[in-house]
Coordinates of C-alpha atoms in Angstrom, one line a residue:
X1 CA 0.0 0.0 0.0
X2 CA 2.5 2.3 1.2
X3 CA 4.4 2.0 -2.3
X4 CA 1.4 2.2 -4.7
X5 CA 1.0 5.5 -2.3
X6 CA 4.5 6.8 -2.8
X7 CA 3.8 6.0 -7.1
X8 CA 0.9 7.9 -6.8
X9 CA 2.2 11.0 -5.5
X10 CA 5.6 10.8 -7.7
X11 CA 3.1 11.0 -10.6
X12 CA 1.1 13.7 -9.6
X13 CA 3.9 15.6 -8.4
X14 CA 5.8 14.9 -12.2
X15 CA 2.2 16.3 -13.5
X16 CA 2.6 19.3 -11.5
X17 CA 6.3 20.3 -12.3
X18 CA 5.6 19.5 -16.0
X19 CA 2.0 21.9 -15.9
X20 CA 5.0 24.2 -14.1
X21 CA 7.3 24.4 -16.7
X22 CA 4.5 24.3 -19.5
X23 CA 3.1 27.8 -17.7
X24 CA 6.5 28.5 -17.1
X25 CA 7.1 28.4 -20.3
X26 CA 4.3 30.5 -21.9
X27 CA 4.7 32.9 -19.6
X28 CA 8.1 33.8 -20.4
X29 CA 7.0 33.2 -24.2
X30 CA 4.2 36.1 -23.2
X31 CA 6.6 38.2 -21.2
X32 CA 9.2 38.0 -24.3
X33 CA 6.1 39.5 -26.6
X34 CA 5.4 41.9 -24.2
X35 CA 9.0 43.0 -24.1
X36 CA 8.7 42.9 -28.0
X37 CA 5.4 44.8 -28.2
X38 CA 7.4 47.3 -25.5
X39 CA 9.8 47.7 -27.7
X40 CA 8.1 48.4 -31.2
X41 CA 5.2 50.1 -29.3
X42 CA 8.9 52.3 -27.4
X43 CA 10.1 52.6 -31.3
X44 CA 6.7 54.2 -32.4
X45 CA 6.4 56.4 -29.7
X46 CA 9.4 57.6 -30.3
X47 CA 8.8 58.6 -34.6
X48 CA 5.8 59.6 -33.0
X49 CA 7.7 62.2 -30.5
X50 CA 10.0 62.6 -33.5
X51 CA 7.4 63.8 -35.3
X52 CA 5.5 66.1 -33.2
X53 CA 8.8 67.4 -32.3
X54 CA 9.7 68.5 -36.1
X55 CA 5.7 69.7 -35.9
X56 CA 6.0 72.0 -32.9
X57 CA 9.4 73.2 -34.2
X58 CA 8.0 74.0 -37.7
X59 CA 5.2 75.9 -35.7
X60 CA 7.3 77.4 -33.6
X61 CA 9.3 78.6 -36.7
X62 CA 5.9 79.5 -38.8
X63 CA 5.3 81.5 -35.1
X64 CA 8.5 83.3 -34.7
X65 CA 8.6 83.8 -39.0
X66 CA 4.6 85.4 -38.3
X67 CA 6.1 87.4 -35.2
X68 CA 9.2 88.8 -36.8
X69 CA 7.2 89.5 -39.7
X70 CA 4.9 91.4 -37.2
X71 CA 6.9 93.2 -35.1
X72 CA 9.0 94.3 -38.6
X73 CA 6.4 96.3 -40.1
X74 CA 6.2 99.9 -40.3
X75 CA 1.9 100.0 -39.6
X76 CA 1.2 100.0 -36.1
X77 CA -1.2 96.8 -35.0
X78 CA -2.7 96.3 -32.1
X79 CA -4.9 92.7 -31.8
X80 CA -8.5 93.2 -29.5
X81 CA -10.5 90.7 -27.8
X82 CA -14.5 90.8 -28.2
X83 CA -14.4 93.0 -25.3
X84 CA -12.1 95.3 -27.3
X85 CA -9.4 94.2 -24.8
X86 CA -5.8 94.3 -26.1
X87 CA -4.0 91.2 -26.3
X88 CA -0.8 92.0 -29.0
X89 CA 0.9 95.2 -29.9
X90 CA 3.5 95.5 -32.1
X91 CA 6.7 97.9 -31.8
X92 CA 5.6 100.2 -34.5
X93 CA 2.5 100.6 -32.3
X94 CA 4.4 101.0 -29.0
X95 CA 6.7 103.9 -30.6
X96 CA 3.9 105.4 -32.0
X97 CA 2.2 105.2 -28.8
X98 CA 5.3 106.0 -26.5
X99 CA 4.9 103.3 -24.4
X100 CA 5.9 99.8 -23.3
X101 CA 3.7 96.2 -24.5
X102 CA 3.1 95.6 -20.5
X103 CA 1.8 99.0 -20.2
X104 CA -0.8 98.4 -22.8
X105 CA -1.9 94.7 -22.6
X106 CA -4.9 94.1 -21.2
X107 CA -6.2 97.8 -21.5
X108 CA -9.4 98.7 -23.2
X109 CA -8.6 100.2 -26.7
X110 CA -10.4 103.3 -25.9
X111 CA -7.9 104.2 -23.6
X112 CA -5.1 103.4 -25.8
X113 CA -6.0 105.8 -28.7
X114 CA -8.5 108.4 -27.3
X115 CA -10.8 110.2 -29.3
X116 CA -14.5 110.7 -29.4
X117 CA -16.4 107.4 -28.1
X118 CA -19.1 107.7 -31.3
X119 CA -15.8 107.0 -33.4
X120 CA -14.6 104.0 -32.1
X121 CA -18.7 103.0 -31.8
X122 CA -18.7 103.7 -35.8
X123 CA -15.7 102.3 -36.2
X124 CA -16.4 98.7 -34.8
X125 CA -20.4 98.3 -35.9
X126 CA -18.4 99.0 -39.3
X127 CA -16.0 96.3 -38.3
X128 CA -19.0 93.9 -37.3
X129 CA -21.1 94.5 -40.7
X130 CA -18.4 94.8 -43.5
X131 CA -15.3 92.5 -41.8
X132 CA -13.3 95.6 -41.9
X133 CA -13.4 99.6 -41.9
X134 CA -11.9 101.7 -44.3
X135 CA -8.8 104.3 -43.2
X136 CA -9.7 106.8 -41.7
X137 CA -7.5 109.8 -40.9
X138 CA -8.6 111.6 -37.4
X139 CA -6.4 113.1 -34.5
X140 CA -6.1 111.1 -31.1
X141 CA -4.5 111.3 -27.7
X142 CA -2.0 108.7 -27.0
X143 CA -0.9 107.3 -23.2
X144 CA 1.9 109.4 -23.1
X145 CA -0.6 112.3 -23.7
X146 CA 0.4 113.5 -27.3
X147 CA -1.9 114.7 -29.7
X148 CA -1.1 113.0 -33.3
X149 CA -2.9 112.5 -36.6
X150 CA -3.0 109.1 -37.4
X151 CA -5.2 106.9 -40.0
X152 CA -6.9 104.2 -38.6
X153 CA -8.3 100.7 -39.9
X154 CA -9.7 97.8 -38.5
X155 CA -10.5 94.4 -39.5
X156 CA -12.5 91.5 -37.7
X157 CA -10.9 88.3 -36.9
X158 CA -12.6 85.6 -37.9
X159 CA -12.3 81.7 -37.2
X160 CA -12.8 78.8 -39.9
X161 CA -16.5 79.0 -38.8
X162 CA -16.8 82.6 -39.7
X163 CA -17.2 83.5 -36.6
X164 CA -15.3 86.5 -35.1
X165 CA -12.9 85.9 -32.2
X166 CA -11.5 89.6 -32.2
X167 CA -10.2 92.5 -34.3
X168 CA -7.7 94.2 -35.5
X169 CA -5.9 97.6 -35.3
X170 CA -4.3 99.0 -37.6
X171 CA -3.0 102.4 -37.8
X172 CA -0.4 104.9 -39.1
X173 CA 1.5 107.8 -37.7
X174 CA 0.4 110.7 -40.3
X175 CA 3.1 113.8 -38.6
X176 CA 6.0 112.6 -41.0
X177 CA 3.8 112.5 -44.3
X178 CA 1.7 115.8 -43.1
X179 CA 5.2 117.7 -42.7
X180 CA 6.2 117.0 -46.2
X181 CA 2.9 118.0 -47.2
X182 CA 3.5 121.5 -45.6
X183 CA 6.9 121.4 -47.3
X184 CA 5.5 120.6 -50.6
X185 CA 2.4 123.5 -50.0
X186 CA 5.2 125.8 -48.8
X187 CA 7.3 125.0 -51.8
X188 CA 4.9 125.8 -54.3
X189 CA 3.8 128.9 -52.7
X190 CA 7.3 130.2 -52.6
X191 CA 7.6 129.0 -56.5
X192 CA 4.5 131.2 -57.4
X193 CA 5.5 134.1 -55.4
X194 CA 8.8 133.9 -56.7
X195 CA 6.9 134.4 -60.4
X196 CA 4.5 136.6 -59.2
X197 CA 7.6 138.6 -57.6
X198 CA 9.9 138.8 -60.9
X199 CA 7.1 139.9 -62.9
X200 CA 6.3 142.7 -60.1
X201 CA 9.6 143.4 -60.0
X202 CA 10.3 144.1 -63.3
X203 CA 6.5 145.9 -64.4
X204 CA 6.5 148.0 -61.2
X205 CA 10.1 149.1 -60.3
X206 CA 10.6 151.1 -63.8
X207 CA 8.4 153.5 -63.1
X208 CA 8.2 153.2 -59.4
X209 CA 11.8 154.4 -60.1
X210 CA 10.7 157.5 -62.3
X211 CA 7.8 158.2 -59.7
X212 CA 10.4 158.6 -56.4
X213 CA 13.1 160.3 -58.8
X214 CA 10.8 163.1 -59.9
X215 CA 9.3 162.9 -56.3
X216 CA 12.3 163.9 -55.1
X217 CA 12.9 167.0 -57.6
X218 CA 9.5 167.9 -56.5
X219 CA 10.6 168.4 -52.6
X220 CA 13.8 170.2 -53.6
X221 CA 11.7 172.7 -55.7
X222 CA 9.0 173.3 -53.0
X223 CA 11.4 174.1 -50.7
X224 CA 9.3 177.4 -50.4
X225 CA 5.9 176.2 -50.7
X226 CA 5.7 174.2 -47.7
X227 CA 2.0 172.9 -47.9
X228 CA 2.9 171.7 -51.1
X229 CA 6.2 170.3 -50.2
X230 CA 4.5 168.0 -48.0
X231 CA 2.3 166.5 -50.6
X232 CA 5.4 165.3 -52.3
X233 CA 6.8 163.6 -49.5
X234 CA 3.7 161.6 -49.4
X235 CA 4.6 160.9 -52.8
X236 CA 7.9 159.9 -52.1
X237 CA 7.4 158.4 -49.1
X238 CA 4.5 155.7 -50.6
X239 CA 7.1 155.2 -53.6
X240 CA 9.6 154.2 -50.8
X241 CA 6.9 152.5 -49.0
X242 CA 6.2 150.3 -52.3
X243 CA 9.7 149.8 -53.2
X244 CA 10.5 148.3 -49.6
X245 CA 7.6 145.8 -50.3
X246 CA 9.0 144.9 -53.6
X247 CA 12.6 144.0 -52.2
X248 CA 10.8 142.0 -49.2
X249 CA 8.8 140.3 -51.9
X250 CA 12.0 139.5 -53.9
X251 CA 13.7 138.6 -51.2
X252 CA 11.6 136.4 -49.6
X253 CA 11.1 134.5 -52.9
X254 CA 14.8 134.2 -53.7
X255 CA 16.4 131.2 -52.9
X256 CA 18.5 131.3 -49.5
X257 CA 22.5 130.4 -49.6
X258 CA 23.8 129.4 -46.2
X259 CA 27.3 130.3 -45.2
X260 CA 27.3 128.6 -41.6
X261 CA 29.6 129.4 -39.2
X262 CA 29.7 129.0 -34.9
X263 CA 28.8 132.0 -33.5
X264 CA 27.9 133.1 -30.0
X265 CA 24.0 133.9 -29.7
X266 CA 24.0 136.4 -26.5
X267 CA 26.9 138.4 -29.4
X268 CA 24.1 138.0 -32.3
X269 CA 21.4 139.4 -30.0
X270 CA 23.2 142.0 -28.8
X271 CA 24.1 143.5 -32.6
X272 CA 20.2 142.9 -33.5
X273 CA 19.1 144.9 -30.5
X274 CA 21.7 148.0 -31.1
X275 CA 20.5 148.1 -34.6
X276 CA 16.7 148.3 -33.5
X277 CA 17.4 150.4 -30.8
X278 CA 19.3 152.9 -33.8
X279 CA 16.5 152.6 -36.3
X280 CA 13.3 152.7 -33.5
X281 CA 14.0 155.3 -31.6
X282 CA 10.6 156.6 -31.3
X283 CA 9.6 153.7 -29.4
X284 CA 12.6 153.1 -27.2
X285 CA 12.3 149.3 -25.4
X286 CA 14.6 147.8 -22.7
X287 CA 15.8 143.8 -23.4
X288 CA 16.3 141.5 -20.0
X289 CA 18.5 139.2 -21.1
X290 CA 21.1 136.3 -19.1
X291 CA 24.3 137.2 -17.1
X292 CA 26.8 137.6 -19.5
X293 CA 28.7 133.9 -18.3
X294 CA 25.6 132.3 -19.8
X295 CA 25.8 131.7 -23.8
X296 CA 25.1 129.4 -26.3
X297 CA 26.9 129.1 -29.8
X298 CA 25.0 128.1 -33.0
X299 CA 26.3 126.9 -36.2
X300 CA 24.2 128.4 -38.6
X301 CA 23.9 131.4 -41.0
X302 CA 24.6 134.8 -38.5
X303 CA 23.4 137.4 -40.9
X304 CA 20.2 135.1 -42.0
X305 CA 19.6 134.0 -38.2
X306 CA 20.0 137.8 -36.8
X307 CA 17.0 138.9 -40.0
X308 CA 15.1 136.3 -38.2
X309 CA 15.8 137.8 -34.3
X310 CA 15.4 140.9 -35.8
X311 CA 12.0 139.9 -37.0
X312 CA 10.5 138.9 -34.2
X313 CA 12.0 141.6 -31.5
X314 CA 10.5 144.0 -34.2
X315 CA 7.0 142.3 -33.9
X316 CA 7.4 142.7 -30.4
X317 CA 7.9 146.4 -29.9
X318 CA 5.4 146.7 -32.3
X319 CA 2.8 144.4 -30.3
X320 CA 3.8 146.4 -27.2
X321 CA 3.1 149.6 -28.7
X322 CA -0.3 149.0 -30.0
X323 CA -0.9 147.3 -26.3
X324 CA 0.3 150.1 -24.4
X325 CA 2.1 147.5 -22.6
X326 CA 5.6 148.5 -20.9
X327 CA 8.3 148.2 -23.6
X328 CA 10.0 145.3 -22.2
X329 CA 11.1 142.3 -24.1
X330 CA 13.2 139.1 -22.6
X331 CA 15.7 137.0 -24.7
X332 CA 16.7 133.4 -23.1
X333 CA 18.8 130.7 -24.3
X334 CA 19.6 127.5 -23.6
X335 CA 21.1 124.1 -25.0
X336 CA 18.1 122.0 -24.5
X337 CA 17.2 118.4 -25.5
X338 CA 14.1 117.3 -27.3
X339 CA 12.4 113.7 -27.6
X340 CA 13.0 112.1 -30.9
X341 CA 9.6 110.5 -31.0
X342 CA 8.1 113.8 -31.2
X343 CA 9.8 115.1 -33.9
X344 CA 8.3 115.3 -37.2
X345 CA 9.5 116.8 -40.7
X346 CA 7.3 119.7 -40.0
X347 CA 9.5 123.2 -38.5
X348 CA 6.8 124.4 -36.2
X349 CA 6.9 122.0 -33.3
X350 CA 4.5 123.8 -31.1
X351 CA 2.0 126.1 -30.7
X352 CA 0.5 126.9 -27.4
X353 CA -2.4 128.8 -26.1
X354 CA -0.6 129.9 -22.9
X355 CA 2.9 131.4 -22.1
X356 CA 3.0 129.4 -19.2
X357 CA 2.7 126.0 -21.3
X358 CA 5.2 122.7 -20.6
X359 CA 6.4 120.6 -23.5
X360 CA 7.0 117.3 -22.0
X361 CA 8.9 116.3 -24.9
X362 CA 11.9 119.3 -24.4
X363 CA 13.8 118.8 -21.2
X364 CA 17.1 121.2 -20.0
X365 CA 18.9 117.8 -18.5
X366 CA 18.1 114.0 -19.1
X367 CA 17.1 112.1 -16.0
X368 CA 17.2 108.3 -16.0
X369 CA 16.6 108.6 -19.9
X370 CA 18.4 106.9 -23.2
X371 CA 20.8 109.5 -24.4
X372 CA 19.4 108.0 -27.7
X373 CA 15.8 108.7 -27.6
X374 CA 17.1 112.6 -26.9
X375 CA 18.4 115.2 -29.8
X376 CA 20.4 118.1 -28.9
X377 CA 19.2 121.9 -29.8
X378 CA 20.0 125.6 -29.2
X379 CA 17.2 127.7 -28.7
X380 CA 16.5 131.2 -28.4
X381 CA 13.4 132.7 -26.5
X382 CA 11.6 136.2 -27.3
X383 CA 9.3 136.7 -25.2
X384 CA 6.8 140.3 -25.4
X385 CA 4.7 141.8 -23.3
X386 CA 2.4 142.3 -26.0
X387 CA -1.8 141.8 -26.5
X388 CA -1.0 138.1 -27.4
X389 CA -2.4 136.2 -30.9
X390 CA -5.9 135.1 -30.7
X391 CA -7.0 131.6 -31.5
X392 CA -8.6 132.2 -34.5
X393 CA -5.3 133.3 -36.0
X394 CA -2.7 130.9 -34.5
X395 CA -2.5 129.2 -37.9
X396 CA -1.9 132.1 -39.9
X397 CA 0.9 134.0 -38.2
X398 CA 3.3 132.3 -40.6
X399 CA 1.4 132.8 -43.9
X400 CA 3.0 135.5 -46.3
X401 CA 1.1 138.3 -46.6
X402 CA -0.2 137.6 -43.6
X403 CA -0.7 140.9 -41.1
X404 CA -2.8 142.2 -38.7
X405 CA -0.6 145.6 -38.8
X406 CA -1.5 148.6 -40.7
X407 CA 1.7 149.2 -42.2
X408 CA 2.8 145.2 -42.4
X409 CA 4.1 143.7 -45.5
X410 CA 3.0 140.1 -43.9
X411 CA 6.2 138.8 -44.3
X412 CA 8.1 139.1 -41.4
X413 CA 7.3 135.6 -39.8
X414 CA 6.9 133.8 -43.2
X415 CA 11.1 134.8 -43.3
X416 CA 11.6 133.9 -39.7
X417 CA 10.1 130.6 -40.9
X418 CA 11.6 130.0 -44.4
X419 CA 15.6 131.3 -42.3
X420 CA 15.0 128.8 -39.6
X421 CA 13.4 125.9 -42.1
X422 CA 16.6 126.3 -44.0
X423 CA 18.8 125.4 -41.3
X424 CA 16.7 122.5 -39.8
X425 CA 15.2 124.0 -37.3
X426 CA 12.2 124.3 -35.1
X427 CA 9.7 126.8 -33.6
X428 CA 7.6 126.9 -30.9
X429 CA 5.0 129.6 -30.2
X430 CA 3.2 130.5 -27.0
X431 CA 0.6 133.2 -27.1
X432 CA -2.0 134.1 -24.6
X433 CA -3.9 136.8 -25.6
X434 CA -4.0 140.1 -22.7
X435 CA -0.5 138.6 -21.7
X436 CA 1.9 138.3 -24.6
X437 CA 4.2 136.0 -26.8
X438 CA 6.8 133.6 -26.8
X439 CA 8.9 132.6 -30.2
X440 CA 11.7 129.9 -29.3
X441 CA 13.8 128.9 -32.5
X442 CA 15.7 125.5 -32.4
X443 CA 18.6 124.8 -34.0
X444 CA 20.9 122.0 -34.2
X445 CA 23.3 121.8 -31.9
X446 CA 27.0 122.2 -32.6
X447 CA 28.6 118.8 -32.3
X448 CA 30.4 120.0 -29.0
X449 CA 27.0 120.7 -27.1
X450 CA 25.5 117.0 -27.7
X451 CA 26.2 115.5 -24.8
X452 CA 23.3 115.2 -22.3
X453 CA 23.5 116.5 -19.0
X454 CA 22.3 114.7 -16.2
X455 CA 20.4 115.9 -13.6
X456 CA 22.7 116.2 -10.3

């Protein structure tokens, strides 16, 4: 019994260790798949990664391509979100707009580029019903608190279902293209006046000529008639009068020549006002001027740059006089440095309705600013006591022709403007009326002066 036993469990026990090594055996047949299946499924994953690796790279090269492409063109563009949000700016836009991309992100566009609310209401129900709005040129108020003329266009962004997801700004600083507008109006002015001059010239003067000659006979014979010798000033003195006009006419017209040299402005001021002081001596007037150790030097033209000072001190005595207002008149200036951003190719860089007005964009010193955002200048301030210029004529003042004396030719600021255009220069005008007038010319620093000062 005890051996048939012993059989019995020898055979079950072979059974078992060969059911062992049959599972034994599949299992490491299975586990060897597995490692193969591991493997291939390993070797797709990685073409896979491969793959979306060369995808995301050709995105990100399609992305940075699109951004360069972007942030290289010369229109402004700002991107909106349906709550007319902004969520991209370009750098055209930020130097446009004077300010940084985290200054602006996020911001309502509204208070990017300010203007009247009905426009940007016109301009995005436009937007909504066409996909996009015509240019439209208009004057805003940017962060930075500058007026410019820009034109302005927006488009709707739209997804593959049509449906719109945003919009688009797009707009253009105007200043640069308005300037050589004003040069090109200015130009053919002068090139009409200049015709208009010769012919004057030569059909007038002949006989304006035989008119003061014989006019001047007439006095010497009167000499005892002296009612009568009176009457023949007048005549001379209106063919004087006449003949003056001509020469400012044909000298306005003519072409200028510069012959630059460095001068010392408080020198030219003082040889302007002697001269006046010489030729008006029915209305005397005092000058306050800078301690003699301040001065500024200019490279420019002397004799054309003195015409110009001698222009406007002129206009101020005169302004005075008619305003009964004490005869004094004060000359500054400076080396001063002005923004580059808000220069443009037009000469008169500001006009302001009060004498006590701030240019943000002209500073005497540079604190904690790029030396190459600033431009170096020489200015000269005149500065009258006089009734002021009234609203309503601000943009004349530097028409020719253009007067509001009785006697004026109207061509005294239009050669203040022509001199100081000539030598790429600026003006600046601030007028209040009761109070006075302020002319500041710029000019372009000698090379020496264009360092900027910091503040201490």
């Amino acid at each position: 019994m005890k051996a048939g036993t012993s059989i019995k469990q020898l055979e079950e026990l072979t059974s078992v260790f060969s059911l062992f090594n049959s599972t034994t055996e599949r299992l490491t047949q299975a586990y060897s798949k597995l490692e193969d299946d591991v493997v291939r499924i390993n070797n797709e994953l990685d073409a896979k990664n491969e793959a979306l690796r060369q995808k995301i790279d050709e995105v990100n090269h399609v992305r940075s391509y699109l951004e360069n492409i972007l942030q290289s063109m010369s229109t402004a563009v700002i991107a909106l979100d349906l709550q007319h949000r902004v969520t991209l700016i370009n750098r055209c836009a930020e130097h446009i707009l004077g300010c940084t991309r985290e200054m602006i992100i996020s911001k309502h566009i509204a208070h990017i580029l300010v203007f009247e609310a009905a426009q940007w209401k016109e301009i995005f129900e436009l937007c909504v019903q066409n996909s996009n709005s015509d240019e439209k040129e208009t004057v805003v108020v940017t962060p930075a608190n500058e007026k410019i003329t820009v034109g302005i266009a927006m488009s709707a962004i739209r997804n593959r279902h049509d449906q719109t997801t945003g919009y688009l700004v797009l707009f253009r600083d105007l200043r640069e293209l308005k300037g050589l507008q004003e040069k090109v109006r200015r130009a053919d002015r002068l090139a009409s006046i200049g015709e208009m001059a010769a012919r004057v010239a030569h059909e007038i003067r002949n006989p304006l000529g035989g008119i003061e000659g014989f006019a001047s006979l007439l006095v010497r014979e009167l000499e005892s008639d002296t009612s009568k010798q009176q009457l023949a000033h007048y005549i001379l003195q209106g063919a004087q009068s006449v003949n003056h006009i001509i020469t400012n006419l044909l000298d306005y017209a003519r072409p200028i020549h510069l012959k630059k040299e460095l001068f010392s402005v408080r020198e030219a001021v003082f040889d302007v006002f002697g001269n006046i002081t010489a030729v008006k001596q029915d209305t005397p007037a005092d000058i306050i001027m800078p301690n003699d150790s301040h001065d500024v030097q200019v490279f420019g033209d002397r004799i054309m740059i003195q015409q110009a000072i001698w222009n406007i001190l002129v206009n101020g005595i005169d302004a005075m006089r008619s305003a009964g207002a004490p005869m004094i008149l004060r000359v500054d200036y400076q080396t001063v440095f002005i923004r580059k951003r808000s220069l443009s190719h037009e000469t008169l860089l500001y006009f302001e309705h009060s004498l006590n007005a701030c240019n943000e964009n002209i500073v005497t010193y540079a604190p904690d600013r790029n030396e190459l955002d600033l431009s170096c200048w020489s200015s000269i301030s005149i500065s009258d006591g006089g009734q002021g210029i009234s609203k309503e004529l601000f943009e004349k003042v530097f028409f020719p022709f253009f007067t509001t004396k009785e006697n004026g030719s109207g061509l005294g600021l239009s050669t203040v403007y022509k001199i100081v255009e000539e030598h790429n220069g600026k003006i600046g005008v601030r007028s209040e009326q009761g109070k006075g007038t302020c002319f500041t010319l710029f000019f372009p620093c000698p090379q020496e002066q264009r360092r900027v000062p910091h503040e201490h």
